[in-house]
Amino acid sequence: MDFDLVVKNGIIVTASEVLQPGLEIGIKDGKIICIGIALPTSSSTHIIDAEGAYITPGGVDSHVHLAQKNSPTGDGWETGSRSAIAGGTTTIIAFASQPKDATSLYPVLEDYDKKAKDQSYADYGYHFILTNPTKAILQDELPVMAAQHGITSVKLYMTYEAMRVDDRQVLDILFACRSLGMTTMIHAESHDMINLIIEGLERRKNVDPFFHAVARPRIAEDEASYRAISLAELADAPMLIVHMSSEVAVNHVREAQTRLLPIHAETCPHYLFLLSAEIKGKTHDHFSGAKHVCSPPLRHHPKDLEGLWQSIANGTFSTFSSDHAPSKYDHPGGKRLGLVDGIPRFTKIPNGLPGVETRVPLLFGQTPACQPPEKAKLTLPRFVQLTATNAAKLYGLDGRKGSIAPGYDADLIIWHPNDTGAVTISQDLMHHDIDYTPFEGVHVGNWPRYTVLRGQVVWDKSKGVVGDMKYGQYLKRGKGQVLTGRVGNLPRGMNEDERRYWL
Amino acid sequence: MDFDLVVKNGIIVTASEVLQPGLEIGIKDGKIICIGIALPTSSSTHIIDAEGAYITPGGVDSHVHLAQKNSPTGDGWETGSRSAIAGGTTTIIAFASQPKDATSLYPVLEDYDKKAKDQSYADYGYHFILTNPTKAILQDELPVMAAQHGITSVKLYMTYEAMRVDDRQVLDILFACRSLGMTTMIHAESHDMINLIIEGLERRKNVDPFFHAVARPRIAEDEASYRAISLAELADAPMLIVHMSSEVAVNHVREAQTRLLPIHAETCPHYLFLLSAEIKGKTHDHFSGAKHVCSPPLRHHPKDLEGLWQSIANGTFSTFSSDHAPSKYDHPGGKRLGLVDGIPRFTKIPNGLPGVETRVPLLFGQTPACQPPEKAKLTLPRFVQLTATNAAKLYGLDGRKGSIAPGYDADLIIWHPNDTGAVTISQDLMHHDIDYTPFEGVHVGNWPRYTVLRGQVVWDKSKGVVGDMKYGQYLKRGKGQVLTGRVGNLPRGMNEDERRYWL
Amino acid sequence: MDFDLVVKNGIIVTASEVLQPGLEIGIKDGKIICIGIALPTSSSTHIIDAEGAYITPGGVDSHVHLAQKNSPTGDGWETGSRSAIAGGTTTIIAFASQPKDATSLYPVLEDYDKKAKDQSYADYGYHFILTNPTKAILQDELPVMAAQHGITSVKLYMTYEAMRVDDRQVLDILFACRSLGMTTMIHAESHDMINLIIEGLERRKNVDPFFHAVARPRIAEDEASYRAISLAELADAPMLIVHMSSEVAVNHVREAQTRLLPIHAETCPHYLFLLSAEIKGKTHDHFSGAKHVCSPPLRHHPKDLEGLWQSIANGTFSTFSSDHAPSKYDHPGGKRLGLVDGIPRFTKIPNGLPGVETRVPLLFGQTPACQPPEKAKLTLPRFVQLTATNAAKLYGLDGRKGSIAPGYDADLIIWHPNDTGAVTISQDLMHHDIDYTPFEGVHVGNWPRYTVLRGQVVWDKSKGVVGDMKYGQYLKRGKGQVLTGRVGNLPRGMNEDERRYWL
Amino acid sequence: MDFDLVVKNGIIVTASEVLQPGLEIGIKDGKIICIGIALPTSSSTHIIDAEGAYITPGGVDSHVHLAQKNSPTGDGWETGSRSAIAGGTTTIIAFASQPKDATSLYPVLEDYDKKAKDQSYADYGYHFILTNPTKAILQDELPVMAAQHGITSVKLYMTYEAMRVDDRQVLDILFACRSLGMTTMIHAESHDMINLIIEGLERRKNVDPFFHAVARPRIAEDEASYRAISLAELADAPMLIVHMSSEVAVNHVREAQTRLLPIHAETCPHYLFLLSAEIKGKTHDHFSGAKHVCSPPLRHHPKDLEGLWQSIANGTFSTFSSDHAPSKYDHPGGKRLGLVDGIPRFTKIPNGLPGVETRVPLLFGQTPACQPPEKAKLTLPRFVQLTATNAAKLYGLDGRKGSIAPGYDADLIIWHPNDTGAVTISQDLMHHDIDYTPFEGVHVGNWPRYTVLRGQVVWDKSKGVVGDMKYGQYLKRGKGQVLTGRVGNLPRGMNEDERRYWL
């Protein structure tokens, strides 16, 4: 029991417990070896005194867009992963996106691997975005990707002309993933509803950034979510609906979960903290609303926020991810693409917000660690589930990432003790390569004092980023777990026989 | 007050009342002129003594396929309308179906008009089936069709390769119909779910007629119904979902009606009386299940019937139609198309059942007129609503068809008094040009003794069809009424402003 | 066909139809004999020309408190029934209320009969209020009351110390009524919740009239309604929940109706038109809020009104009654009882509002007769159902009251043609013996021009009340009809056997 | 780091994780000091080799009746706690039951303390059963009981004449508990429904044990549960509904949890494993059904079990308790009380079943530890939550009981490795003082090999009970946690102001 590092004097939080103050974490070779009282140390043991602060698992952000071609002014691996660790996130799962005309995933993976290699401060992996799910990809390539490359999840779009798959393709992918134990992520918005509204808006010359929020109403998300759930129910395959923003859509998920369908839901910081008023822009720069253009859009009413916070607390959401998908604002290839000859065209604004750095502190700020008990919106264990544990389990990193227990990677956030860590978010504190943060001015009650990745301090609030850009490792992931419901249900009203005939 | 015909000594039933026995109906020039006690008669007055029997409005069957090209062995106008009046139906609304390659509705109408003219025993009109809703059709032709030809409703398919429209087309049609006050009927089944299952069934060589019922599970109807309702909600346009067969789908309608969305639902006799066991066929003729192949298919469990009867009673269904869409069974161009080289291929079996003649008696048989009160599945006024009044109102025939009141066409069913009209349904009693009835052997407690169309007895049970094939008139219909909910709702969570931006 | 009266040139509305303009109603001996076109008249026929106006059935107000001992300053029969006919109501069902210490209903009936006899302008009947349902009353007296006196309904209170029955008594009454085919009305509020809140309010000296609305929150109605429905479900007996004011409670009813439970719901004008702001009183007379004290109380938010209007339109409510239960305001024995030594005590304010006169015009004002189509809150047939037909059927007056058809009593409201009947409600227009109307200043688009009771004009807007106080007849009622759902359901999850063991 | 005991080579399961095989648990002075890899041991360290088996927290059974006067033939502390540890339960929370005529809780506590002292193999505490909640008890005694005696929960009955409190008393207790942070447990069945049915059954001489299951239908539980939830909502106080057996009632809980009401639910082994067929008895001993008489009763249909298993899996249930409340069967003062002069009288049969010993193995048998993955009804972490963690947290034992982590009491179940622990439950294996087990013949895939209480092996399957009857300690409990929802909600439709007026 000879430790490289002992973290002492903290309050460890797991997905189910807030442990008693004063426990110590003994770390060796990047792993947690021991949790206990009065661990032995030697002269070679590095010691961090948490001074009574909370210690939570390093964040796992399972929805991050880095170095994607369709976002030329967004973050690459260096800046994106730097931003992550500065905000307490030690694991990133980004996307390797199949171009519509690509008929194999191998070159896609190669391309993304090249960009990430030796460029990440954080550990990382990929989900494939499937835009053209050929038979060969589904039958031949995905099994190899899962077994050899540890890529055990895919993402689909029900909207965006360049990316969308139709319902039949959704089904084909779900069936393929089911047999491989892979998880399917889905962006659920009704393409046809949105297009119709966009045409109406353009016809009426309603093209300011704000109209982006009008173009994608909640009903578009509600319908597509119900459809996605139904497709997953037919396939009896696990699914996660990404970045949910509408209460009715979330109710569909809740109802499915009650029936034990393996339907997971994700939401993002911007849907919990921001409203569409942000997209209206500032007086001096009317176009600045473009900064807040993302899909689904920010919603209009405080009641929308309430509904989502309720689902954070009652367990409907499994994960809370950043959907970090930024573009620079004041840059011709960035959000400014939405200004055509000086005239706004909301449809041309690149979608997405930066958020990988602010995600964890924003949610931590709503726990009893930072709020009087009656104002806290979620418990500390629920915070851990949402920011780390659940994503790790769902995406095949269980036993390695997402928890503080012997055997796990020593990925930790050590918070500031008491009230010493409060911060007002502002762009000059950020470490991304983007020229704004949508959470400018939001006060959070604490910020990671140290981020520890596999036993190394990679972020020290008093010094800044202290990690090495080459330190992040590629994560070959295992099969994911079903966190809600189970696989093995019959579609409603169908019996075993009826299904055996065709499946 | 000089009447051509007085019907006396009956019990008149309307959509809201069972009137006191003994009232008399005075008819002149095909219209009801008077309802009262002791009407004056003259020597020229023809008198029908109902002998204490119930008198209900002549049936309005708003879902009938006649003389469609895709059903070459089905009924044409002569035989179909003959079958209708023999079963108490005096008004038929059939379909004029746009071929996928047709870019104008005018030739379609002309074609159908030619086939119907002077060939109908019953009054009749058309719904257009839109398969290719071009801008010209929606903007230029539909207004003319409504105003000049009295065609004020359209039907769409979400499935069938040859007919289906996509969600955007559904929206375009809904918006066009909304501005014209037209009603949109929709066949709601998920095309992609069904196709996937069919491929699985074929791969496993499960191709007997029975597998038709496996290929189109309830979840396919549930999802498509929710989608259809959402599209109608966005468009704020009235819709009727045809031939509903699944309880979950009907619950979506109920929920929409609670919120005052103008969503109507229809079901058909076969979904209330028959189960998929019928499709298994007979020992001596395994293929005979083909007779019961229709879409959605007959469902598997008695509980399915219960759920639908519940919705008959609680008011969720607005109309009860035959979906008369037959093909001959023992005929090479009919159901036998599903035998390819002697091997069954359920996908090749023409869909649809005959039912225009049996529809009204089947439902009447479940009222207190034929059942002890505790067994009756619906009241007599509800029977009238479902078989006549609601379809008349919904499809623009209010004030003319569907009720027994002064000013209305004198379209009546005079039933047999007491228990004298019981019948066991069998093919040899039928008047269609089809070689079977799916309701063979079903006992009904009464049968129309007389069918009266605009004051003329056209069916006399003791003599048979006494009408004239040329007597049926084309009905130029007016705008339909919304029977449930209202037009004028905002889509969920959208406010007036948000909608004004694009609509 | 020799008529005493012919009403011509109107638009007759029934519970299911708006008939074509110009039909005539032939009346003889107080009954409608004939409806038709160009009825014959003789010199002795009185003719009323409706001048194109709507004609609807005389109102049936099934919830009226007259001459009750617990309301000494309320209306008696003369003034209450006068007020009724002036507002278009031709039938009143009032209450004969059993004192808690009475062990027989015979003296109760005698007492009420004495007060009503020869004192009513309108036809009338009674519901018994049961406060002490002894075995003898349930088993021996109710059958006689139904068979010989035509009293076929009872009312219960779940709250009010002096009136309430406990759950077991509710069940006993439901079972007794079930076997007699009687309908049970129930006032559903949680007594214990309300008492607890009242104690808290008094402890904090919150005793102004307004606190009445705080003392009886919606959750008290929601819980009691669910409980009442469950008791009725166990008993398999029809029930009507009176004066519903809360959307959640109404949702319980809707859900029960979906499952075909025979649960009916009633609401009242004040819950549709007024909010609790009224109870705050006026600056110059802070206590004037007492005028609006009723139970359940007026609710706080416009959203509450919306929910109830929705249930008016979607059919959940079967009846719309006045709950006319007034006390004089400026009178020591009236509302002023709530001022104790000049200090308000909301618990001492007699509950109830006057409304028998304004009920029908208030609702008519929301139909397409008075509103542009897109603003109308209900259809004309729905208006007829709610104000007349449904109450008549539910309470055993079918075939006699509540509709315009041959055989029915000639009870009619003839409205003013076009826009000529608009009125702003004010106390000086009222005919009750109360010193205020809660609807002061409310504009209604029309008012009954003539009220006709059994063929006699009893109200002529241009002349005032023209009827005779002795003209009203006592109505011996028959068994009521179940309007929604049916009797014959098994309580959820119980099978036939399980019930047979104990029932 | 000198351990008294090291448990090595096991798979530790917590409420959120299945940790990697081979971790070791270091224990000293009855506490877990350390969890880690390769812990140091000395010659004085006792070592248990788990041989690869699962290690779960010692069971916390929060619903156990011992030594209650109303069950004279039931278990006392010695036999009940012996039975507990033999089945892996190390903590018992039993009841101290207030007699209806007692006006103080002090003598109640004294009485129960006397019986338990030095008589328990397991650690233990009490809930008070309140039957007569006087003001003095609620205001003066409960605070003392919580602060000085660590009794921080109470239980109420909505039924049983001798125990029941009315709705107002429920409210009073909820408000009192709310201010003390105490949890209220409630037995929710409608007293009045049940009594009415019992009278009917007795009238028809249906008095066999089986009719107990008929007398307490699910609707009685559904109604009372909705009522209890509504009362808790008004009080904004945490509640746990005990021993839930009906799916509709559980749906009420689910809906409340969705809205963040702090409503917890408990179920018991017999509701998950047994049906009412058991109560029918055996051919040779018709009365033997009495063994299975408990309240709520076993339900009739396999579908009932399914609904409850679903709620086990989806998280609606917080706790899974035994409701160990036995009476001897073949004993004149036990179940035989239900035979009066040889004639069965189900109402006289003492309610309740033994189950403290079988509870934990029965549920463990349904996890992936004992079932193929597709048959497992719950995950291992969920098993831990239900049998230990949640009860510990809810009842104020967090940090001490219910989890395996440093700082907690070393209460462990060490299971048999692999398949070596399978057992068929039979009475001769039991350690209670009851003459039967209701689970006779049920096969379970594993049984605790060792039960460890505060570091001492108290049960060794190969040797039997090895603990000392005086070892069990009284647990002074702290405030409980809210596990689902939160305190701090406004009752539906009420705003802050409206509540402040009275609360």
mmCIF file of C-alpha atoms in Angstrom, chain D residues 297-381:
data_model
loop_
_atom_site.group_PDB
_atom_site.id
_atom_site.type_symbol
_atom_site.label_atom_id
_atom_site.label_comp_id
_atom_site.label_asym_id
_atom_site.label_seq_id
_atom_site.Cartn_x
_atom_site.Cartn_y
_atom_site.Cartn_z
ATOM 1 C CA PRO D 297 -54.508 -9.394 0.792
ATOM 2 C CA LEU D 298 -52.659 -11.395 -1.800
ATOM 3 C CA ARG D 299 -54.083 -10.415 -5.166
ATOM 4 C CA HIS D 300 -55.790 -12.640 -7.656
ATOM 5 C CA HIS D 301 -54.007 -12.383 -10.972
ATOM 6 C CA PRO D 302 -50.485 -12.906 -12.304
ATOM 7 C CA LYS D 303 -50.904 -9.515 -13.945
ATOM 8 C CA ASP D 304 -50.920 -7.991 -10.460
ATOM 9 C CA LEU D 305 -47.493 -9.438 -9.788
ATOM 10 C CA GLU D 306 -46.199 -8.085 -13.091
ATOM 11 C CA GLY D 307 -47.296 -4.581 -12.267
ATOM 12 C CA LEU D 308 -45.431 -4.686 -8.969
ATOM 13 C CA TRP D 309 -42.272 -6.162 -10.451
ATOM 14 C CA GLN D 310 -42.371 -3.343 -12.962
ATOM 15 C CA SER D 311 -42.415 -0.843 -10.129
ATOM 16 C CA ILE D 312 -39.555 -2.680 -8.429
ATOM 17 C CA ALA D 313 -37.519 -2.225 -11.599
ATOM 18 C CA ASN D 314 -38.512 1.296 -12.577
ATOM 19 C CA GLY D 315 -37.726 2.781 -9.200
ATOM 20 C CA THR D 316 -41.193 3.608 -7.906
ATOM 21 C CA PHE D 317 -40.719 1.492 -4.829
ATOM 22 C CA SER D 318 -38.190 2.862 -2.394
ATOM 23 C CA THR D 319 -38.213 -0.029 0.040
ATOM 24 C CA PHE D 320 -38.874 -3.749 0.088
ATOM 25 C CA SER D 321 -39.762 -4.862 3.592
ATOM 26 C CA SER D 322 -41.007 -8.053 5.116
ATOM 27 C CA ASP D 323 -44.001 -6.766 7.058
ATOM 28 C CA HIS D 324 -43.125 -9.699 9.307
ATOM 29 C CA ALA D 325 -46.324 -9.866 11.369
ATOM 30 C CA PRO D 326 -46.862 -13.514 12.061
ATOM 31 C CA SER D 327 -49.141 -15.581 14.194
ATOM 32 C CA LYS D 328 -48.767 -19.281 14.726
ATOM 33 C CA TYR D 329 -51.087 -21.340 12.594
ATOM 34 C CA ASP D 330 -51.879 -24.418 14.588
ATOM 35 C CA HIS D 331 -52.418 -22.666 17.865
ATOM 36 C CA PRO D 332 -55.619 -21.629 19.611
ATOM 37 C CA GLY D 333 -54.437 -18.057 20.163
ATOM 38 C CA GLY D 334 -53.041 -17.764 16.645
ATOM 39 C CA LYS D 335 -54.591 -18.137 13.219
ATOM 40 C CA ARG D 336 -57.041 -20.622 14.751
ATOM 41 C CA LEU D 337 -58.871 -17.685 16.267
ATOM 42 C CA GLY D 338 -60.490 -17.591 12.864
ATOM 43 C CA LEU D 339 -62.226 -20.882 13.556
ATOM 44 C CA VAL D 340 -65.176 -20.180 15.812
ATOM 45 C CA ASP D 341 -66.720 -23.413 17.008
ATOM 46 C CA GLY D 342 -65.059 -25.094 14.072
ATOM 47 C CA ILE D 343 -66.607 -22.703 11.592
ATOM 48 C CA PRO D 344 -64.242 -20.373 9.750
ATOM 49 C CA ARG D 345 -64.664 -16.635 10.264
ATOM 50 C CA PHE D 346 -62.098 -14.887 8.145
ATOM 51 C CA THR D 347 -62.581 -11.643 10.015
ATOM 52 C CA LYS D 348 -61.277 -13.278 13.173
ATOM 53 C CA ILE D 349 -58.043 -14.563 11.653
ATOM 54 C CA PRO D 350 -55.059 -12.592 12.927
ATOM 55 C CA ASN D 351 -53.540 -10.782 9.960
ATOM 56 C CA GLY D 352 -49.971 -11.136 8.879
ATOM 57 C CA LEU D 353 -47.279 -13.481 7.647
ATOM 58 C CA PRO D 354 -43.757 -14.333 8.751
ATOM 59 C CA GLY D 355 -41.104 -13.156 6.328
ATOM 60 C CA VAL D 356 -38.144 -11.460 7.997
ATOM 61 C CA GLU D 357 -35.852 -14.394 7.220
ATOM 62 C CA THR D 358 -36.811 -15.013 3.599
ATOM 63 C CA ARG D 359 -37.059 -11.400 2.434
ATOM 64 C CA VAL D 360 -33.502 -10.805 1.305
ATOM 65 C CA PRO D 361 -32.842 -14.171 -0.360
ATOM 66 C CA LEU D 362 -36.139 -14.020 -2.248
ATOM 67 C CA LEU D 363 -35.199 -10.741 -3.894
ATOM 68 C CA PHE D 364 -31.557 -11.652 -4.426
ATOM 69 C CA GLY D 365 -32.836 -14.670 -6.315
ATOM 70 C CA GLN D 366 -34.292 -12.366 -8.957
ATOM 71 C CA THR D 367 -31.073 -10.483 -9.693
ATOM 72 C CA PRO D 368 -28.505 -11.325 -12.362
ATOM 73 C CA ALA D 369 -26.574 -13.049 -9.583
ATOM 74 C CA CYS D 370 -29.087 -15.891 -9.754
ATOM 75 C CA GLN D 371 -30.815 -15.453 -13.084
ATOM 76 C CA PRO D 372 -29.764 -15.306 -16.705
ATOM 77 C CA PRO D 373 -29.632 -11.613 -17.616
ATOM 78 C CA GLU D 374 -32.819 -11.644 -19.689
ATOM 79 C CA LYS D 375 -34.804 -13.147 -16.794
ATOM 80 C CA ALA D 376 -33.451 -10.936 -14.028
ATOM 81 C CA LYS D 377 -36.169 -8.721 -12.606
ATOM 82 C CA LEU D 378 -33.850 -6.125 -11.097
ATOM 83 C CA THR D 379 -30.188 -5.159 -11.054
ATOM 84 C CA LEU D 380 -27.850 -5.824 -8.156
ATOM 85 C CA PRO D 381 -27.553 -2.149 -7.171
#
